Amino acid sequence: MDAKAPVFHTLGCRLNAYETEAMREMTAAAGLGDAVVVNTCAVTSEAVRKARQEIRKLRRAHPDATLIVTGCAAQTEPETFAAMPEVDRVIGNTEKMQPETWAGMAADFVGETEKVQVDDIMSVTETAGHLIDGFGTRSRAYVQVQNGCDHRCTFCIIPYGRGNSRSVPAGVVVDQIKRLVGRGYNEVVLTGVDLTSWGADLPGEPRLGDLVMRILKLVPDLPRLRISSIDSIEADENLMQAIATETRLMPHLHLSLQHGDDLILKRMKRRHLRDDAIRFCEEARRLRPDMVFGADIIAGFPTETEAAFENSVKLVDDCGLTWLHVFPYSPRPGTPAARMPQVEGAAIKDRAARLRAAGEARVATHLSAQVGQSHRILMEAPRMGRTEQFTEVGFATDQPEGQIVTAQITGQDGRQLVV
C-alpha cells in the first residue's frame, strides 16, 4: 500500500465496516493523501468513550496526518469531536457516503472546507446501494439493503445517527449480488440497521421476504444467502415461506430480542412481548428444524428487578437461543432510558456474566449435538470455516479458501467444531 494512502479505523457494527470499504474506494478515487479516518459507533456511552480513546491513540501514531472522524457518534454529537485538538474534520453519516465530500477534502484540506460537515440526517430520504466487491474474507460478501430506523426504543440513540428507515431498491440489490457471485463469492449476507423494515418506503411497500424470494429466484447461482439481525415481530409471510422452502437461505437468524420480561420490553418501547419471541422461534424451527438462533439481550436495563432479569435467563432456553450477544446496559445521554431509575453497576455486571454463562451452556449443547453430523462448510481461511448455522469449524489440513466443503464433524473443543 502507498505510504500516504488513508488509514481507516472502524468501530461498531458490520454496517460500519461495510461503509468503511465504500469510503476506502471513494478516498482512493479522490486521491486523498495522508489521512486517518475513524468510523465511530454511538450505540453506548462506552462506544463514544472508546472512540475518543482511539482518536487520541491514532493521533500519536500519525502526528502529521489529517484526522477525520465520521460515523454515528460524529453524527449524534459532532461538537464532542470537533472540540478535540486531535481532530481536523468531522463528517456526518450522509456526507461520508458522498464522493464529493472526499474529493473536496483531497483538493483542499486547509482552504475553505468546513471542519464540521454534519447535516440533519432526518432529512435524508434515500440509501444508495454502494457497489463494493465484498470485504472481510474472500468467501462472504455483505450487501447493505437498508439504513436508518423509524422506531424509538428508549435505550437507543441509533436513529439519530442513522436517520429514518430507507431501502435500497430490489433491482439494485439483485444486480449487486449477481456481480458478487460472478466474482466468486459463495455467500452473501443482507445487512441493515432495521432489516425487517426494508421496503416500507418503496413503491408497493414490498417486505423483506419479497426481497429474499426475488434474490433466490433471480440469482440461481448464489449458493448461500444469509440474513443478519432481524426484528422477529416484523417477519412477514414470504420470509417464513422462504425459511420453510429455500435451502439456500441459511438456517441461522440473529434476533433483536433485548429482554425476556414483558414490563421491561414495554419500558424499552419494543413492539413484541415475551410470548411473541417464543412463538416466532417455535414456528421458525417447525418450518426449518435445523434453524439456530442468535440474539441481542440487554442486562441491567433501568428498573430491572431480579425477577425480571430471570425472565431473560429463562428466555434463552424458552426460545432455544444459541449465539448470545449480551450488552450490559449503560445510559446513553439523550435517550428516555437514561432518565429512568438505574440498576446498580455491580448488579449489571453480575447479571451480564450470568446471561453469558447461560449462552455458553447453550453453545456447548449445540456443539456436542453436531459431533458425528455431516456439514457443508464455507471456508473463511485455509483451516477455518462455518457451517450453515454459522458454527465455526477447525480443520487439521488446509482447505480451498472461499469454497464450500462437505465434512463430518469428529469433535468439538468447547469453542468450535473439529474435523
Short mmCIF file of C-alpha atoms in Angstrom, two decimals:
data_model
loop_
_atom_site.label_atom_id
_atom_site.label_comp_id
_atom_site.label_asym_id
_atom_site.label_seq_id
_atom_site.Cartn_x
_atom_site.Cartn_y
_atom_site.Cartn_z
CA MET A 1 0.00 0.00 0.00
CA ASP A 2 1.11 3.57 -0.72
CA ALA A 3 2.59 5.01 2.47
CA LYS A 4 0.34 8.07 2.00
CA ALA A 5 -2.88 6.15 1.49
CA PRO A 6 -5.54 6.88 4.15
CA VAL A 7 -5.61 4.70 7.28
CA PHE A 8 -9.11 3.55 8.34
CA HIS A 9 -10.17 2.54 11.83
CA THR A 10 -13.68 1.11 12.21
CA LEU A 11 -15.67 0.80 15.43
CA GLY A 12 -19.07 -0.79 15.90
CA CYS A 13 -21.34 -2.75 13.63
CA ARG A 14 -20.99 -4.71 10.41
CA LEU A 15 -22.73 -1.88 8.52
CA ASN A 16 -19.98 0.48 9.63
CA ALA A 17 -17.39 -1.99 8.33
CA TYR A 18 -19.25 -2.15 5.01
CA GLU A 19 -19.32 1.65 4.76
CA THR A 20 -15.62 1.84 5.57
CA GLU A 21 -14.93 -0.23 2.47
CA ALA A 22 -17.07 2.13 0.40
CA MET A 23 -15.14 5.10 1.84
CA ARG A 24 -11.87 3.36 1.06
CA GLU A 25 -12.88 3.22 -2.60
CA MET A 26 -14.11 6.84 -2.62
CA THR A 27 -10.95 8.21 -1.00
CA ALA A 28 -8.80 6.27 -3.46
CA ALA A 29 -10.80 7.71 -6.39
CA ALA A 30 -10.44 11.20 -4.90
CA GLY A 31 -6.71 10.83 -4.42
CA LEU A 32 -6.92 11.58 -0.71
CA GLY A 33 -3.44 11.53 0.75
CA ASP A 34 -2.04 11.23 4.27
CA ALA A 35 -5.18 10.89 6.37
CA VAL A 36 -6.65 8.83 9.21
CA VAL A 37 -10.39 8.15 9.08
CA VAL A 38 -12.14 6.96 12.25
CA ASN A 39 -15.61 5.49 11.63
CA THR A 40 -17.29 5.71 15.04
CA CYS A 41 -20.14 3.93 16.85
CA ALA A 42 -22.69 5.57 19.17
CA VAL A 43 -24.61 2.56 20.46
CA THR A 44 -23.49 3.14 24.07
CA SER A 45 -21.67 5.81 26.06
CA GLU A 46 -18.81 3.34 26.28
CA ALA A 47 -18.63 3.24 22.47
CA VAL A 48 -18.20 7.02 22.36
CA ARG A 49 -15.56 6.90 25.11
CA LYS A 50 -13.71 4.23 23.15
CA ALA A 51 -13.88 6.37 20.00
CA ARG A 52 -12.24 9.30 21.81
CA GLN A 53 -9.57 6.98 23.19
CA GLU A 54 -8.83 5.56 19.71
CA ILE A 55 -8.63 9.05 18.22
CA ARG A 56 -6.00 10.12 20.75
CA LYS A 57 -4.02 6.93 20.14
CA LEU A 58 -4.22 7.30 16.35
CA ARG A 59 -3.10 10.93 16.54
CA ARG A 60 0.01 9.86 18.47
CA ALA A 61 0.72 7.19 15.85
CA HIS A 62 0.10 9.56 12.90
CA PRO A 63 1.11 13.05 14.12
CA ASP A 64 1.17 14.65 10.66
CA ALA A 65 -1.91 13.07 9.09
CA THR A 66 -5.27 14.78 8.66
CA LEU A 67 -7.53 13.08 11.20
CA ILE A 68 -11.16 12.74 10.09
CA VAL A 69 -13.94 11.49 12.37
CA THR A 70 -17.19 10.13 10.94
CA GLY A 71 -19.88 7.55 11.80
CA CYS A 72 -22.77 7.52 14.24
CA ALA A 73 -21.02 9.24 17.16
CA ALA A 74 -19.84 12.01 14.82
CA GLN A 75 -23.44 12.37 13.60
CA THR A 76 -25.07 12.47 17.04
CA GLU A 77 -22.53 14.64 18.85
CA PRO A 78 -20.26 16.40 16.32
CA GLU A 79 -19.34 19.09 18.85
CA THR A 80 -17.69 16.48 21.09
CA PHE A 81 -15.23 15.52 18.37
CA ALA A 82 -14.82 18.99 16.88
CA ALA A 83 -13.61 20.14 20.31
CA MET A 84 -10.85 17.52 20.40
CA PRO A 85 -7.48 19.06 19.45
CA GLU A 86 -6.51 15.81 17.69
CA VAL A 87 -9.38 16.10 15.18
CA ASP A 88 -9.18 18.01 11.90
CA ARG A 89 -12.55 17.14 10.31
CA VAL A 90 -15.93 15.81 11.48
CA ILE A 91 -18.07 14.23 8.75
CA GLY A 92 -21.69 13.07 9.12
CA ASN A 93 -23.09 9.68 8.15
CA THR A 94 -24.68 11.05 4.97
CA GLU A 95 -21.64 13.06 3.96
CA LYS A 96 -19.24 10.16 4.41
CA MET A 97 -21.02 8.22 1.65
CA GLN A 98 -20.81 11.05 -0.90
CA PRO A 99 -17.78 11.02 -3.25
CA GLU A 100 -17.80 14.83 -3.45
CA THR A 101 -17.08 15.05 0.29
CA TRP A 102 -13.78 13.24 -0.16
CA ALA A 103 -12.98 14.95 -3.47
CA GLY A 104 -13.34 18.33 -1.79
CA MET A 105 -11.03 17.42 1.05
CA ALA A 106 -8.43 15.90 -1.23
CA ALA A 107 -8.35 19.06 -3.30
CA ASP A 108 -8.09 21.49 -0.40
CA PHE A 109 -7.53 20.33 3.17
CA VAL A 110 -6.57 23.72 4.57
CA GLY A 111 -8.74 26.06 2.49
CA GLU A 112 -12.43 26.70 2.85
CA THR A 113 -13.55 23.18 3.75
CA GLU A 114 -15.57 23.40 6.98
CA LYS A 115 -14.23 21.49 9.97
CA VAL A 116 -17.70 20.07 10.67
CA GLN A 117 -19.83 18.72 7.82
CA VAL A 118 -22.84 17.15 9.53
CA ASP A 119 -26.32 17.81 8.16
CA ASP A 120 -29.74 16.80 9.51
CA ILE A 121 -29.85 13.06 8.91
CA MET A 122 -33.63 13.01 9.40
CA SER A 123 -33.97 14.85 6.08
CA VAL A 124 -32.27 12.01 4.15
CA THR A 125 -34.75 10.00 2.08
CA GLU A 126 -32.56 7.61 0.11
CA THR A 127 -29.94 4.96 0.77
CA ALA A 128 -27.66 4.41 -2.17
CA GLY A 129 -26.58 0.87 -2.97
CA HIS A 130 -22.84 1.26 -2.66
CA LEU A 131 -21.39 -1.30 -5.02
CA ILE A 132 -18.34 -2.69 -3.30
CA ASP A 133 -16.93 -6.11 -4.09
CA GLY A 134 -17.37 -7.59 -0.63
CA PHE A 135 -14.97 -7.48 2.28
CA GLY A 136 -13.74 -9.37 5.31
CA THR A 137 -12.99 -12.66 3.59
CA ARG A 138 -12.90 -13.95 0.04
CA SER A 139 -15.81 -16.23 0.88
CA ARG A 140 -18.56 -14.00 2.23
CA ALA A 141 -19.81 -10.64 0.96
CA TYR A 142 -22.07 -8.17 2.76
CA VAL A 143 -24.70 -6.16 0.91
CA GLN A 144 -26.35 -3.15 2.53
CA VAL A 145 -30.04 -3.15 1.64
CA GLN A 146 -31.40 -0.76 4.28
CA ASN A 147 -30.31 2.07 6.56
CA GLY A 148 -31.87 4.03 9.40
CA CYS A 149 -34.72 3.19 11.78
CA ASP A 150 -38.26 4.53 12.28
CA HIS A 151 -38.60 3.09 15.79
CA ARG A 152 -37.66 4.86 19.00
CA CYS A 153 -36.59 2.28 21.56
CA THR A 154 -35.96 4.11 24.82
CA PHE A 155 -32.34 2.92 25.17
CA CYS A 156 -31.24 3.63 21.60
CA ILE A 157 -29.56 6.66 20.03
CA ILE A 158 -29.01 4.99 16.64
CA PRO A 159 -31.99 6.56 14.77
CA TYR A 160 -30.41 9.95 15.44
CA GLY A 161 -27.15 8.71 13.96
CA ARG A 162 -28.64 6.85 11.01
CA GLY A 163 -31.86 8.74 10.25
CA ASN A 164 -35.21 7.31 9.27
CA SER A 165 -35.54 3.93 7.56
CA ARG A 166 -34.81 3.88 3.85
CA SER A 167 -34.33 0.98 1.47
CA VAL A 168 -32.14 0.09 -1.48
CA PRO A 169 -34.44 -0.95 -4.39
CA ALA A 170 -34.63 -4.69 -5.05
CA GLY A 171 -33.29 -4.36 -8.60
CA VAL A 172 -30.13 -2.65 -7.35
CA VAL A 173 -29.64 -5.34 -4.69
CA VAL A 174 -30.11 -8.18 -7.19
CA ASP A 175 -27.65 -6.60 -9.65
CA GLN A 176 -25.02 -6.25 -6.94
CA ILE A 177 -25.44 -9.84 -5.78
CA LYS A 178 -25.15 -11.08 -9.37
CA ARG A 179 -21.89 -9.17 -9.65
CA LEU A 180 -20.57 -10.63 -6.39
CA VAL A 181 -21.48 -14.18 -7.44
CA GLY A 182 -19.70 -13.53 -10.73
CA ARG A 183 -16.60 -12.62 -8.74
CA GLY A 184 -16.69 -15.95 -6.94
CA TYR A 185 -18.47 -15.23 -3.65
CA ASN A 186 -20.36 -18.25 -2.34
CA GLU A 187 -22.27 -16.46 0.39
CA VAL A 188 -23.99 -13.08 0.59
CA VAL A 189 -25.26 -11.50 3.81
CA LEU A 190 -28.03 -8.89 3.72
CA THR A 191 -27.33 -6.10 6.21
CA GLY A 192 -29.13 -3.04 7.53
CA VAL A 193 -29.91 -1.12 10.70
CA ASP A 194 -33.52 -2.37 10.88
CA LEU A 195 -33.53 -5.04 8.20
CA THR A 196 -37.15 -6.17 8.54
CA SER A 197 -38.36 -2.64 7.76
CA TRP A 198 -36.90 -2.99 4.25
CA GLY A 199 -39.34 -1.94 1.54
CA ALA A 200 -41.74 0.24 3.56
CA ASP A 201 -40.54 3.34 1.71
CA LEU A 202 -40.51 1.72 -1.76
CA PRO A 203 -43.36 1.64 -4.31
CA GLY A 204 -45.86 -1.07 -3.41
CA GLU A 205 -44.27 -1.44 0.05
CA PRO A 206 -42.61 -4.85 -0.50
CA ARG A 207 -41.37 -6.77 2.54
CA LEU A 208 -38.03 -8.38 3.36
CA GLY A 209 -39.43 -11.80 2.43
CA ASP A 210 -40.23 -10.50 -1.04
CA LEU A 211 -36.62 -9.35 -1.44
CA VAL A 212 -35.27 -12.71 -0.24
CA MET A 213 -37.50 -14.66 -2.65
CA ARG A 214 -36.56 -12.35 -5.52
CA ILE A 215 -32.83 -12.75 -4.87
CA LEU A 216 -33.05 -16.52 -4.71
CA LYS A 217 -35.14 -16.66 -7.90
CA LEU A 218 -33.10 -14.19 -9.96
CA VAL A 219 -29.64 -15.26 -8.78
CA PRO A 220 -29.86 -19.06 -9.10
CA ASP A 221 -26.06 -19.43 -8.95
CA LEU A 222 -25.86 -17.95 -5.42
CA PRO A 223 -25.13 -20.94 -3.13
CA ARG A 224 -25.88 -19.28 0.22
CA LEU A 225 -27.94 -16.27 1.29
CA ARG A 226 -27.76 -15.16 4.92
CA ILE A 227 -29.80 -12.58 6.80
CA SER A 228 -28.20 -10.51 9.54
CA SER A 229 -30.11 -9.26 12.60
CA ILE A 230 -33.91 -9.09 12.29
CA ASP A 231 -36.80 -7.93 14.44
CA SER A 232 -38.85 -11.12 14.71
CA ILE A 233 -42.16 -9.30 15.23
CA GLU A 234 -41.78 -7.86 11.71
CA ALA A 235 -41.11 -11.19 9.98
CA ASP A 236 -43.52 -11.38 7.04
CA GLU A 237 -45.30 -14.31 5.43
CA ASN A 238 -42.89 -14.57 2.49
CA LEU A 239 -39.89 -14.59 4.82
CA MET A 240 -41.41 -17.50 6.73
CA GLN A 241 -42.14 -19.21 3.40
CA ALA A 242 -38.50 -18.76 2.38
CA ILE A 243 -37.36 -20.25 5.70
CA ALA A 244 -39.59 -23.25 5.05
CA THR A 245 -38.77 -23.89 1.39
CA GLU A 246 -35.46 -22.30 0.38
CA THR A 247 -32.46 -24.40 1.39
CA ARG A 248 -30.11 -21.72 0.07
CA LEU A 249 -31.40 -19.37 2.81
CA MET A 250 -29.18 -20.20 5.75
CA PRO A 251 -30.79 -21.70 8.89
CA HIS A 252 -29.38 -19.04 11.19
CA LEU A 253 -31.23 -15.94 12.36
CA HIS A 254 -29.94 -13.31 14.76
CA LEU A 255 -32.88 -11.79 16.64
CA SER A 256 -33.17 -8.35 18.19
CA LEU A 257 -34.95 -9.55 21.36
CA GLN A 258 -33.32 -7.29 24.00
CA HIS A 259 -35.17 -8.74 27.01
CA GLY A 260 -37.38 -11.55 28.29
CA ASP A 261 -39.69 -9.63 30.63
CA ASP A 262 -42.90 -8.02 29.35
CA LEU A 263 -42.79 -4.94 31.60
CA ILE A 264 -39.16 -4.22 30.68
CA LEU A 265 -39.96 -4.74 26.98
CA LYS A 266 -42.72 -2.13 27.30
CA ARG A 267 -40.37 0.28 29.06
CA MET A 268 -37.87 -0.32 26.26
CA LYS A 269 -40.69 0.57 23.83
CA ARG A 270 -40.18 -2.70 21.98
CA ARG A 271 -43.01 -3.93 19.76
CA HIS A 272 -43.07 -7.53 20.93
CA LEU A 273 -43.73 -9.37 24.16
CA ARG A 274 -42.04 -12.44 25.57
CA ASP A 275 -44.59 -14.87 24.11
CA ASP A 276 -44.21 -13.30 20.64
CA ALA A 277 -40.48 -14.14 20.66
CA ILE A 278 -41.09 -17.71 21.85
CA ARG A 279 -43.84 -18.23 19.27
CA PHE A 280 -41.63 -16.96 16.43
CA CYS A 281 -38.75 -19.26 17.38
CA GLU A 282 -41.07 -22.26 17.67
CA GLU A 283 -42.61 -21.54 14.25
CA ALA A 284 -39.26 -20.91 12.53
CA ARG A 285 -37.88 -24.14 13.98
CA ARG A 286 -41.01 -26.04 12.93
CA LEU A 287 -40.54 -24.79 9.38
CA ARG A 288 -36.78 -25.41 9.46
CA PRO A 289 -35.77 -27.98 12.10
CA ASP A 290 -32.05 -27.19 11.76
CA MET A 291 -32.61 -23.46 12.48
CA VAL A 292 -30.20 -21.90 15.01
CA PHE A 293 -30.85 -18.54 16.69
CA GLY A 294 -28.61 -15.80 17.94
CA ALA A 295 -29.98 -12.85 19.92
CA ASP A 296 -29.16 -9.47 21.42
CA ILE A 297 -30.11 -9.22 25.11
CA ILE A 298 -29.52 -6.26 27.44
CA ALA A 299 -28.67 -6.93 31.09
CA GLY A 300 -29.48 -4.38 33.78
CA PHE A 301 -31.94 -2.16 31.92
CA PRO A 302 -33.33 0.58 34.24
CA THR A 303 -35.92 -0.72 36.77
CA GLU A 304 -34.93 -4.35 36.03
CA THR A 305 -35.64 -6.46 39.13
CA GLU A 306 -34.03 -9.81 39.80
CA ALA A 307 -37.29 -11.49 38.77
CA ALA A 308 -37.39 -9.54 35.51
CA PHE A 309 -33.78 -10.48 34.80
CA GLU A 310 -34.57 -14.16 35.44
CA ASN A 311 -37.15 -13.92 32.67
CA SER A 312 -34.31 -13.04 30.28
CA VAL A 313 -32.29 -16.03 31.51
CA LYS A 314 -35.32 -18.30 31.01
CA LEU A 315 -35.85 -16.86 27.52
CA VAL A 316 -32.53 -18.38 26.42
CA ASP A 317 -33.99 -21.86 26.88
CA ASP A 318 -37.61 -20.99 26.04
CA CYS A 319 -36.56 -19.64 22.63
CA GLY A 320 -33.75 -22.16 22.19
CA LEU A 321 -31.15 -19.42 21.65
CA THR A 322 -27.54 -20.37 20.91
CA TRP A 323 -25.39 -17.38 19.98
CA LEU A 324 -25.94 -14.61 22.55
CA HIS A 325 -24.74 -11.03 22.27
CA VAL A 326 -25.07 -9.75 25.84
CA PHE A 327 -24.96 -6.00 26.40
CA PRO A 328 -24.53 -4.65 29.95
CA TYR A 329 -26.81 -1.60 29.99
CA SER A 330 -25.11 1.78 30.08
CA PRO A 331 -27.13 5.02 30.00
CA ARG A 332 -26.95 6.90 26.73
CA PRO A 333 -27.45 10.66 27.21
CA GLY A 334 -30.39 11.91 25.18
CA THR A 335 -32.42 8.70 25.49
CA PRO A 336 -35.52 8.24 27.71
CA ALA A 337 -33.96 5.23 29.44
CA ALA A 338 -31.13 7.39 30.76
CA ARG A 339 -33.72 9.29 32.84
CA MET A 340 -35.24 6.12 34.34
CA PRO A 341 -34.17 4.68 37.74
CA GLN A 342 -30.86 2.93 37.09
CA VAL A 343 -29.72 -0.51 38.25
CA GLU A 344 -26.57 -0.54 40.37
CA GLY A 345 -23.39 -1.13 38.35
CA ALA A 346 -22.21 -4.26 40.17
CA ALA A 347 -25.63 -5.87 39.66
CA ILE A 348 -25.50 -5.10 35.93
CA LYS A 349 -22.06 -6.67 35.65
CA ASP A 350 -23.18 -9.76 37.59
CA ARG A 351 -26.33 -10.21 35.50
CA ALA A 352 -24.41 -9.84 32.24
CA ALA A 353 -21.99 -12.55 33.40
CA ARG A 354 -24.88 -14.87 34.29
CA LEU A 355 -26.51 -14.31 30.91
CA ARG A 356 -23.24 -15.03 29.14
CA ALA A 357 -22.89 -18.24 31.16
CA ALA A 358 -26.37 -19.30 30.03
CA GLY A 359 -25.33 -18.62 26.46
CA GLU A 360 -22.11 -20.58 26.83
CA ALA A 361 -24.09 -23.57 28.12
CA ARG A 362 -26.31 -23.39 25.04
CA VAL A 363 -23.26 -23.21 22.76
CA ALA A 364 -21.80 -26.31 24.46
CA THR A 365 -25.07 -28.18 23.89
CA HIS A 366 -25.15 -27.12 20.24
CA LEU A 367 -21.53 -28.12 19.61
CA SER A 368 -21.98 -31.54 21.22
CA ALA A 369 -25.06 -32.21 19.09
CA GLN A 370 -23.07 -31.65 15.88
CA VAL A 371 -20.45 -34.35 16.54
CA GLY A 372 -20.92 -37.14 14.01
CA GLN A 373 -23.01 -34.92 11.74
CA SER A 374 -22.03 -34.05 8.16
CA HIS A 375 -21.97 -30.32 7.35
CA ARG A 376 -21.45 -28.10 4.32
CA ILE A 377 -18.78 -25.66 5.46
CA LEU A 378 -17.83 -22.36 3.84
CA MET A 379 -14.07 -21.91 4.22
CA GLU A 380 -13.14 -18.45 5.54
CA ALA A 381 -9.46 -19.32 5.98
CA PRO A 382 -7.37 -22.35 4.98
CA ARG A 383 -8.19 -24.13 8.27
CA MET A 384 -11.39 -22.39 9.45
CA GLY A 385 -14.89 -22.34 8.03
CA ARG A 386 -18.51 -22.02 9.14
CA THR A 387 -21.48 -24.33 8.85
CA GLU A 388 -24.82 -23.16 7.52
CA GLN A 389 -25.79 -22.41 11.15
CA PHE A 390 -22.72 -20.13 11.41
CA THR A 391 -20.86 -22.52 13.71
CA GLU A 392 -17.08 -22.25 13.45
CA VAL A 393 -15.23 -25.38 12.28
CA GLY A 394 -11.49 -26.02 12.61
CA PHE A 395 -9.61 -28.22 10.13
CA ALA A 396 -6.31 -30.05 10.63
CA THR A 397 -5.31 -29.59 6.97
CA ASP A 398 -5.62 -26.72 4.51
CA GLN A 399 -8.85 -26.40 2.52
CA PRO A 400 -9.60 -24.18 -0.51
CA GLU A 401 -10.45 -20.76 0.90
CA GLY A 402 -13.80 -19.41 -0.24
CA GLN A 403 -15.13 -22.82 -1.25
CA ILE A 404 -17.89 -24.90 0.33
CA VAL A 405 -16.61 -28.28 1.52
CA THR A 406 -18.60 -31.18 2.97
CA ALA A 407 -17.07 -32.79 6.04
CA GLN A 408 -18.06 -34.92 9.00
CA ILE A 409 -17.63 -33.39 12.44
CA THR A 410 -15.38 -35.56 14.61
CA GLY A 411 -15.30 -33.49 17.79
CA GLN A 412 -15.51 -30.08 19.45
CA ASP A 413 -13.28 -28.12 21.81
CA GLY A 414 -15.88 -26.01 23.58
CA ARG A 415 -15.40 -23.12 21.16
CA GLN A 416 -15.63 -24.65 17.70
CA LEU A 417 -16.32 -27.88 15.90
CA VAL A 418 -13.39 -30.02 14.77
CA VAL A 419 -12.99 -32.05 11.57
#
